[in-house]
Amino acid sequence: GDRKLPKGKPKHKVDDKVLGMSMISSGEMFEATVVKVRAELSNSGEPVWEYFLRYKKWKPKWNEWILESHVFKLDKEGLEMMHSTNQGVYEKRSAKAEADKKAKAAMKGNKEVRKEDNIDVAPDTVTEKAYILQIPTTLQRRLLDDLDMVEEHKLLPLPRDPNLKQILARFEDAMLSSKTPEPDPKGLKSFLEGLSEYFDRVMPISLAYSFERVQMKKFWMQSKADNPSRPGIRPSEVYGAEHLLRLFVKLPQLLQRAKANHDLSRDAQPRFAQLLKWMDKEQEIFHKEIEATDTEYLEQHQKELS
């Protein structure tokens, strides 16, 4: 037809690998391939380019038309932008989930929800920008699945298999037996021990959603009853990849608050990057099954909140 074309050529062409800001997924960014290009009128009546995107690892039913202003080059700059955008979307969703939870609690006439429950709110502003962990997209999706799970009142069966201790041992083996040998096996060991101890310290306070707390208490009481002579079981022997991933999201602000202990200082950043990359490849360390909760659990959770 005689539809006016946008000024300038389209920035991307069919089959280009790009990053798209998905409207279906409230502004999250994903790697995608351009399937079609067309000229369309924007809300203001200006002609603009639009791209039909197929997202990597997503079913075709999620393909969508995206305006050129929301499609970006797949390069270092684009990937950095995707990371911070998705972190923002995740934090907004978390904050919303927390706000909904508080609103529900308030409607039930409950007193204020305990402060330490809010693992899932947007973190404090971190002044030291240097400590940022790039969380791979597939793992970011895992974090969002976690949120959905808790919102649907479901839980991860405990203890996790593999647990954190076993995951870190597997990672250590992988690093020591890789084609490019680990230059500092001692440093690796001390990093993993530091991480495991740190996880034991912060897990009960910062890494459990409030909905998981009843389960956590029950599990601890049960394991005490089963092994009265045994010293307390550690979080790293009970929880696994899912809660480790939550630790990565919280890490920059936790470390900044704690003025980090030596083994988890900024020198450890390349180690965290290695571990995240390895976890991204070893998807089978994550849960396959989740369990529904019963009315009794929901009542105990409400009591906890009040």
PDB file of N, CA and C in Angstrom, residues 106-166:
ATOM      1  N   ALA A 106      -2.547  -7.841  56.252  1.00  0.00           N
ATOM      2  CA  ALA A 106      -3.243  -6.713  56.882  1.00  0.00           C
ATOM      3  C   ALA A 106      -4.752  -6.929  56.827  1.00  0.00           C
ATOM      4  N   MET A 107      -5.230  -7.449  55.686  1.00  0.00           N
ATOM      5  CA  MET A 107      -6.665  -7.691  55.557  1.00  0.00           C
ATOM      6  C   MET A 107      -7.140  -8.720  56.575  1.00  0.00           C
ATOM      7  N   LYS A 108      -6.245  -9.653  56.902  1.00  0.00           N
ATOM      8  CA  LYS A 108      -6.627 -10.668  57.894  1.00  0.00           C
ATOM      9  C   LYS A 108      -6.541 -10.094  59.310  1.00  0.00           C
ATOM     10  N   GLY A 109      -6.272  -8.781  59.394  1.00  0.00           N
ATOM     11  CA  GLY A 109      -6.200  -8.150  60.716  1.00  0.00           C
ATOM     12  C   GLY A 109      -4.938  -8.542  61.459  1.00  0.00           C
ATOM     13  N   ASN A 110      -3.901  -8.918  60.689  1.00  0.00           N
ATOM     14  CA  ASN A 110      -2.666  -9.312  61.366  1.00  0.00           C
ATOM     15  C   ASN A 110      -1.825  -8.105  61.721  1.00  0.00           C
ATOM     16  N   LYS A 111      -0.972  -8.317  62.736  1.00  0.00           N
ATOM     17  CA  LYS A 111      -0.029  -7.264  63.084  1.00  0.00           C
ATOM     18  C   LYS A 111       1.014  -7.199  61.981  1.00  0.00           C
ATOM     19  N   GLU A 112       1.972  -6.293  62.173  1.00  0.00           N
ATOM     20  CA  GLU A 112       2.964  -6.057  61.116  1.00  0.00           C
ATOM     21  C   GLU A 112       3.774  -7.323  60.826  1.00  0.00           C
ATOM     22  N   VAL A 113       4.028  -7.556  59.545  1.00  0.00           N
ATOM     23  CA  VAL A 113       4.841  -8.703  59.153  1.00  0.00           C
ATOM     24  C   VAL A 113       6.283  -8.458  59.607  1.00  0.00           C
ATOM     25  N   ARG A 114       6.900  -9.497  60.143  1.00  0.00           N
ATOM     26  CA  ARG A 114       8.261  -9.307  60.666  1.00  0.00           C
ATOM     27  C   ARG A 114       9.224  -8.787  59.611  1.00  0.00           C
ATOM     28  N   LYS A 115      10.100  -7.868  60.025  1.00  0.00           N
ATOM     29  CA  LYS A 115      11.011  -7.197  59.096  1.00  0.00           C
ATOM     30  C   LYS A 115      11.921  -8.187  58.371  1.00  0.00           C
ATOM     31  N   GLU A 116      12.437  -9.186  59.083  1.00  0.00           N
ATOM     32  CA  GLU A 116      13.458 -10.010  58.418  1.00  0.00           C
ATOM     33  C   GLU A 116      12.854 -10.958  57.390  1.00  0.00           C
ATOM     34  N   ASP A 117      11.514 -10.945  57.272  1.00  0.00           N
ATOM     35  CA  ASP A 117      10.905 -11.845  56.288  1.00  0.00           C
ATOM     36  C   ASP A 117      11.152 -11.419  54.862  1.00  0.00           C
ATOM     37  N   ASN A 118      11.587 -10.159  54.691  1.00  0.00           N
ATOM     38  CA  ASN A 118      11.518  -9.695  53.320  1.00  0.00           C
ATOM     39  C   ASN A 118      12.752 -10.004  52.510  1.00  0.00           C
ATOM     40  N   ILE A 119      13.072 -11.281  52.326  1.00  0.00           N
ATOM     41  CA  ILE A 119      14.125 -11.561  51.348  1.00  0.00           C
ATOM     42  C   ILE A 119      13.686 -11.006  50.019  1.00  0.00           C
ATOM     43  N   ASP A 120      12.347 -11.008  49.776  1.00  0.00           N
ATOM     44  CA  ASP A 120      11.921 -10.706  48.428  1.00  0.00           C
ATOM     45  C   ASP A 120      11.496  -9.263  48.246  1.00  0.00           C
ATOM     46  N   VAL A 121      12.331  -8.297  48.687  1.00  0.00           N
ATOM     47  CA  VAL A 121      12.035  -6.911  48.344  1.00  0.00           C
ATOM     48  C   VAL A 121      13.252  -6.348  47.637  1.00  0.00           C
ATOM     49  N   ALA A 122      13.044  -5.217  46.968  1.00  0.00           N
ATOM     50  CA  ALA A 122      14.159  -4.616  46.240  1.00  0.00           C
ATOM     51  C   ALA A 122      15.269  -4.274  47.232  1.00  0.00           C
ATOM     52  N   PRO A 123      16.519  -4.570  46.882  1.00  0.00           N
ATOM     53  CA  PRO A 123      17.608  -4.353  47.832  1.00  0.00           C
ATOM     54  C   PRO A 123      17.902  -2.878  48.046  1.00  0.00           C
ATOM     55  N   ASP A 124      18.664  -2.607  49.120  1.00  0.00           N
ATOM     56  CA  ASP A 124      19.109  -1.246  49.398  1.00  0.00           C
ATOM     57  C   ASP A 124      19.968  -0.818  48.211  1.00  0.00           C
ATOM     58  N   THR A 125      20.148   0.499  48.069  1.00  0.00           N
ATOM     59  CA  THR A 125      21.026   0.909  46.977  1.00  0.00           C
ATOM     60  C   THR A 125      22.440   0.516  47.363  1.00  0.00           C
ATOM     61  N   VAL A 126      23.131  -0.078  46.440  1.00  0.00           N
ATOM     62  CA  VAL A 126      24.496  -0.516  46.722  1.00  0.00           C
ATOM     63  C   VAL A 126      25.408   0.566  46.188  1.00  0.00           C
ATOM     64  N   THR A 127      26.199   1.174  47.079  1.00  0.00           N
ATOM     65  CA  THR A 127      27.024   2.284  46.617  1.00  0.00           C
ATOM     66  C   THR A 127      28.226   1.766  45.833  1.00  0.00           C
ATOM     67  N   GLU A 128      28.812   0.639  46.269  1.00  0.00           N
ATOM     68  CA  GLU A 128      29.938   0.118  45.507  1.00  0.00           C
ATOM     69  C   GLU A 128      29.398  -0.654  44.320  1.00  0.00           C
ATOM     70  N   LYS A 129      29.452  -0.029  43.155  1.00  0.00           N
ATOM     71  CA  LYS A 129      28.901  -0.680  41.966  1.00  0.00           C
ATOM     72  C   LYS A 129      29.752  -1.892  41.559  1.00  0.00           C
ATOM     73  N   ALA A 130      30.989  -1.973  42.106  1.00  0.00           N
ATOM     74  CA  ALA A 130      31.941  -2.963  41.588  1.00  0.00           C
ATOM     75  C   ALA A 130      31.462  -4.399  41.753  1.00  0.00           C
ATOM     76  N   TYR A 131      30.588  -4.649  42.757  1.00  0.00           N
ATOM     77  CA  TYR A 131      30.236  -6.041  43.036  1.00  0.00           C
ATOM     78  C   TYR A 131      28.921  -6.391  42.367  1.00  0.00           C
ATOM     79  N   ILE A 132      28.980  -6.702  41.076  1.00  0.00           N
ATOM     80  CA  ILE A 132      27.747  -7.089  40.397  1.00  0.00           C
ATOM     81  C   ILE A 132      27.946  -8.463  39.793  1.00  0.00           C
ATOM     82  N   LEU A 133      27.021  -9.350  40.046  1.00  0.00           N
ATOM     83  CA  LEU A 133      27.133 -10.694  39.478  1.00  0.00           C
ATOM     84  C   LEU A 133      26.182 -10.802  38.298  1.00  0.00           C
ATOM     85  N   GLN A 134      26.721 -11.236  37.166  1.00  0.00           N
ATOM     86  CA  GLN A 134      25.883 -11.426  35.976  1.00  0.00           C
ATOM     87  C   GLN A 134      25.194 -12.780  36.111  1.00  0.00           C
ATOM     88  N   ILE A 135      23.888 -12.761  36.340  1.00  0.00           N
ATOM     89  CA  ILE A 135      23.175 -14.036  36.493  1.00  0.00           C
ATOM     90  C   ILE A 135      22.627 -14.457  35.125  1.00  0.00           C
ATOM     91  N   PRO A 136      23.031 -15.637  34.618  1.00  0.00           N
ATOM     92  CA  PRO A 136      22.565 -16.064  33.295  1.00  0.00           C
ATOM     93  C   PRO A 136      21.035 -16.099  33.213  1.00  0.00           C
ATOM     94  N   THR A 137      20.519 -15.844  31.999  1.00  0.00           N
ATOM     95  CA  THR A 137      19.066 -15.724  31.808  1.00  0.00           C
ATOM     96  C   THR A 137      18.294 -16.951  32.290  1.00  0.00           C
ATOM     97  N   THR A 138      18.813 -18.149  31.993  1.00  0.00           N
ATOM     98  CA  THR A 138      18.074 -19.354  32.409  1.00  0.00           C
ATOM     99  C   THR A 138      17.960 -19.395  33.932  1.00  0.00           C
ATOM    100  N   LEU A 139      19.011 -18.921  34.629  1.00  0.00           N
ATOM    101  CA  LEU A 139      18.962 -18.933  36.094  1.00  0.00           C
ATOM    102  C   LEU A 139      18.046 -17.826  36.613  1.00  0.00           C
ATOM    103  N   GLN A 140      17.982 -16.707  35.884  1.00  0.00           N
ATOM    104  CA  GLN A 140      17.023 -15.670  36.293  1.00  0.00           C
ATOM    105  C   GLN A 140      15.598 -16.214  36.197  1.00  0.00           C
ATOM    106  N   ARG A 141      15.351 -17.032  35.147  1.00  0.00           N
ATOM    107  CA  ARG A 141      14.017 -17.631  35.025  1.00  0.00           C
ATOM    108  C   ARG A 141      13.740 -18.547  36.211  1.00  0.00           C
ATOM    109  N   ARG A 142      14.786 -19.255  36.659  1.00  0.00           N
ATOM    110  CA  ARG A 142      14.636 -20.126  37.841  1.00  0.00           C
ATOM    111  C   ARG A 142      14.193 -19.315  39.061  1.00  0.00           C
ATOM    112  N   LEU A 143      14.799 -18.139  39.229  1.00  0.00           N
ATOM    113  CA  LEU A 143      14.439 -17.285  40.368  1.00  0.00           C
ATOM    114  C   LEU A 143      12.974 -16.880  40.297  1.00  0.00           C
ATOM    115  N   LEU A 144      12.513 -16.575  39.084  1.00  0.00           N
ATOM    116  CA  LEU A 144      11.114 -16.166  38.931  1.00  0.00           C
ATOM    117  C   LEU A 144      10.177 -17.354  39.166  1.00  0.00           C
ATOM    118  N   ASP A 145      10.610 -18.557  38.729  1.00  0.00           N
ATOM    119  CA  ASP A 145       9.800 -19.767  39.003  1.00  0.00           C
ATOM    120  C   ASP A 145       9.654 -19.975  40.507  1.00  0.00           C
ATOM    121  N   ASP A 146      10.760 -19.718  41.223  1.00  0.00           N
ATOM    122  CA  ASP A 146      10.769 -19.817  42.684  1.00  0.00           C
ATOM    123  C   ASP A 146       9.708 -18.929  43.303  1.00  0.00           C
ATOM    124  N   LEU A 147       9.662 -17.679  42.806  1.00  0.00           N
ATOM    125  CA  LEU A 147       8.678 -16.714  43.306  1.00  0.00           C
ATOM    126  C   LEU A 147       7.263 -17.212  43.041  1.00  0.00           C
ATOM    127  N   ASP A 148       7.048 -17.717  41.793  1.00  0.00           N
ATOM    128  CA  ASP A 148       5.716 -18.229  41.442  1.00  0.00           C
ATOM    129  C   ASP A 148       5.337 -19.374  42.365  1.00  0.00           C
ATOM    130  N   MET A 149       6.318 -20.244  42.623  1.00  0.00           N
ATOM    131  CA  MET A 149       6.073 -21.416  43.474  1.00  0.00           C
ATOM    132  C   MET A 149       5.545 -20.972  44.849  1.00  0.00           C
ATOM    133  N   VAL A 150       6.235 -19.990  45.438  1.00  0.00           N
ATOM    134  CA  VAL A 150       5.851 -19.535  46.779  1.00  0.00           C
ATOM    135  C   VAL A 150       4.497 -18.819  46.731  1.00  0.00           C
ATOM    136  N   GLU A 151       4.265 -18.042  45.657  1.00  0.00           N
ATOM    137  CA  GLU A 151       2.968 -17.357  45.533  1.00  0.00           C
ATOM    138  C   GLU A 151       1.822 -18.359  45.384  1.00  0.00           C
ATOM    139  N   GLU A 152       2.141 -19.526  44.799  1.00  0.00           N
ATOM    140  CA  GLU A 152       1.105 -20.550  44.649  1.00  0.00           C
ATOM    141  C   GLU A 152       1.024 -21.452  45.885  1.00  0.00           C
ATOM    142  N   HIS A 153       1.714 -21.041  46.956  1.00  0.00           N
ATOM    143  CA  HIS A 153       1.718 -21.796  48.216  1.00  0.00           C
ATOM    144  C   HIS A 153       2.252 -23.214  48.054  1.00  0.00           C
ATOM    145  N   LYS A 154       3.356 -23.315  47.275  1.00  0.00           N
ATOM    146  CA  LYS A 154       4.011 -24.615  47.147  1.00  0.00           C
ATOM    147  C   LYS A 154       5.409 -24.519  47.743  1.00  0.00           C
ATOM    148  N   LEU A 155       6.018 -25.683  47.983  1.00  0.00           N
ATOM    149  CA  LEU A 155       7.332 -25.708  48.640  1.00  0.00           C
ATOM    150  C   LEU A 155       8.271 -26.682  47.950  1.00  0.00           C
ATOM    151  N   LEU A 156       9.573 -26.465  48.172  1.00  0.00           N
ATOM    152  CA  LEU A 156      10.570 -27.441  47.732  1.00  0.00           C
ATOM    153  C   LEU A 156      10.646 -28.536  48.790  1.00  0.00           C
ATOM    154  N   PRO A 157      10.645 -29.818  48.387  1.00  0.00           N
ATOM    155  CA  PRO A 157      10.818 -30.871  49.396  1.00  0.00           C
ATOM    156  C   PRO A 157      12.205 -30.741  50.046  1.00  0.00           C
ATOM    157  N   LEU A 158      12.282 -30.945  51.343  1.00  0.00           N
ATOM    158  CA  LEU A 158      13.566 -30.915  52.066  1.00  0.00           C
ATOM    159  C   LEU A 158      13.884 -32.313  52.582  1.00  0.00           C
ATOM    160  N   PRO A 159      15.185 -32.676  52.720  1.00  0.00           N
ATOM    161  CA  PRO A 159      16.354 -31.914  52.279  1.00  0.00           C
ATOM    162  C   PRO A 159      16.486 -31.972  50.758  1.00  0.00           C
ATOM    163  N   ARG A 160      17.168 -30.933  50.210  1.00  0.00           N
ATOM    164  CA  ARG A 160      17.403 -30.905  48.764  1.00  0.00           C
ATOM    165  C   ARG A 160      18.432 -31.966  48.397  1.00  0.00           C
ATOM    166  N   ASP A 161      18.272 -32.513  47.203  1.00  0.00           N
ATOM    167  CA  ASP A 161      19.251 -33.480  46.742  1.00  0.00           C
ATOM    168  C   ASP A 161      19.649 -33.117  45.311  1.00  0.00           C
ATOM    169  N   PRO A 162      20.874 -32.642  45.052  1.00  0.00           N
ATOM    170  CA  PRO A 162      21.984 -32.496  45.997  1.00  0.00           C
ATOM    171  C   PRO A 162      21.820 -31.249  46.888  1.00  0.00           C
ATOM    172  N   ASN A 163      22.421 -31.323  48.085  1.00  0.00           N
ATOM    173  CA  ASN A 163      22.412 -30.139  48.951  1.00  0.00           C
ATOM    174  C   ASN A 163      23.606 -29.235  48.593  1.00  0.00           C
ATOM    175  N   LEU A 164      23.665 -28.073  49.269  1.00  0.00           N
ATOM    176  CA  LEU A 164      24.700 -27.100  48.919  1.00  0.00           C
ATOM    177  C   LEU A 164      26.106 -27.684  49.051  1.00  0.00           C
ATOM    178  N   LYS A 165      26.350 -28.421  50.157  1.00  0.00           N
ATOM    179  CA  LYS A 165      27.682 -29.013  50.370  1.00  0.00           C
ATOM    180  C   LYS A 165      28.073 -29.900  49.174  1.00  0.00           C
ATOM    181  N   GLN A 166      27.116 -30.740  48.735  1.00  0.00           N
ATOM    182  CA  GLN A 166      27.393 -31.662  47.620  1.00  0.00           C
ATOM    183  C   GLN A 166      27.592 -30.895  46.309  1.00  0.00           C
TER     184      GLN A 166
END
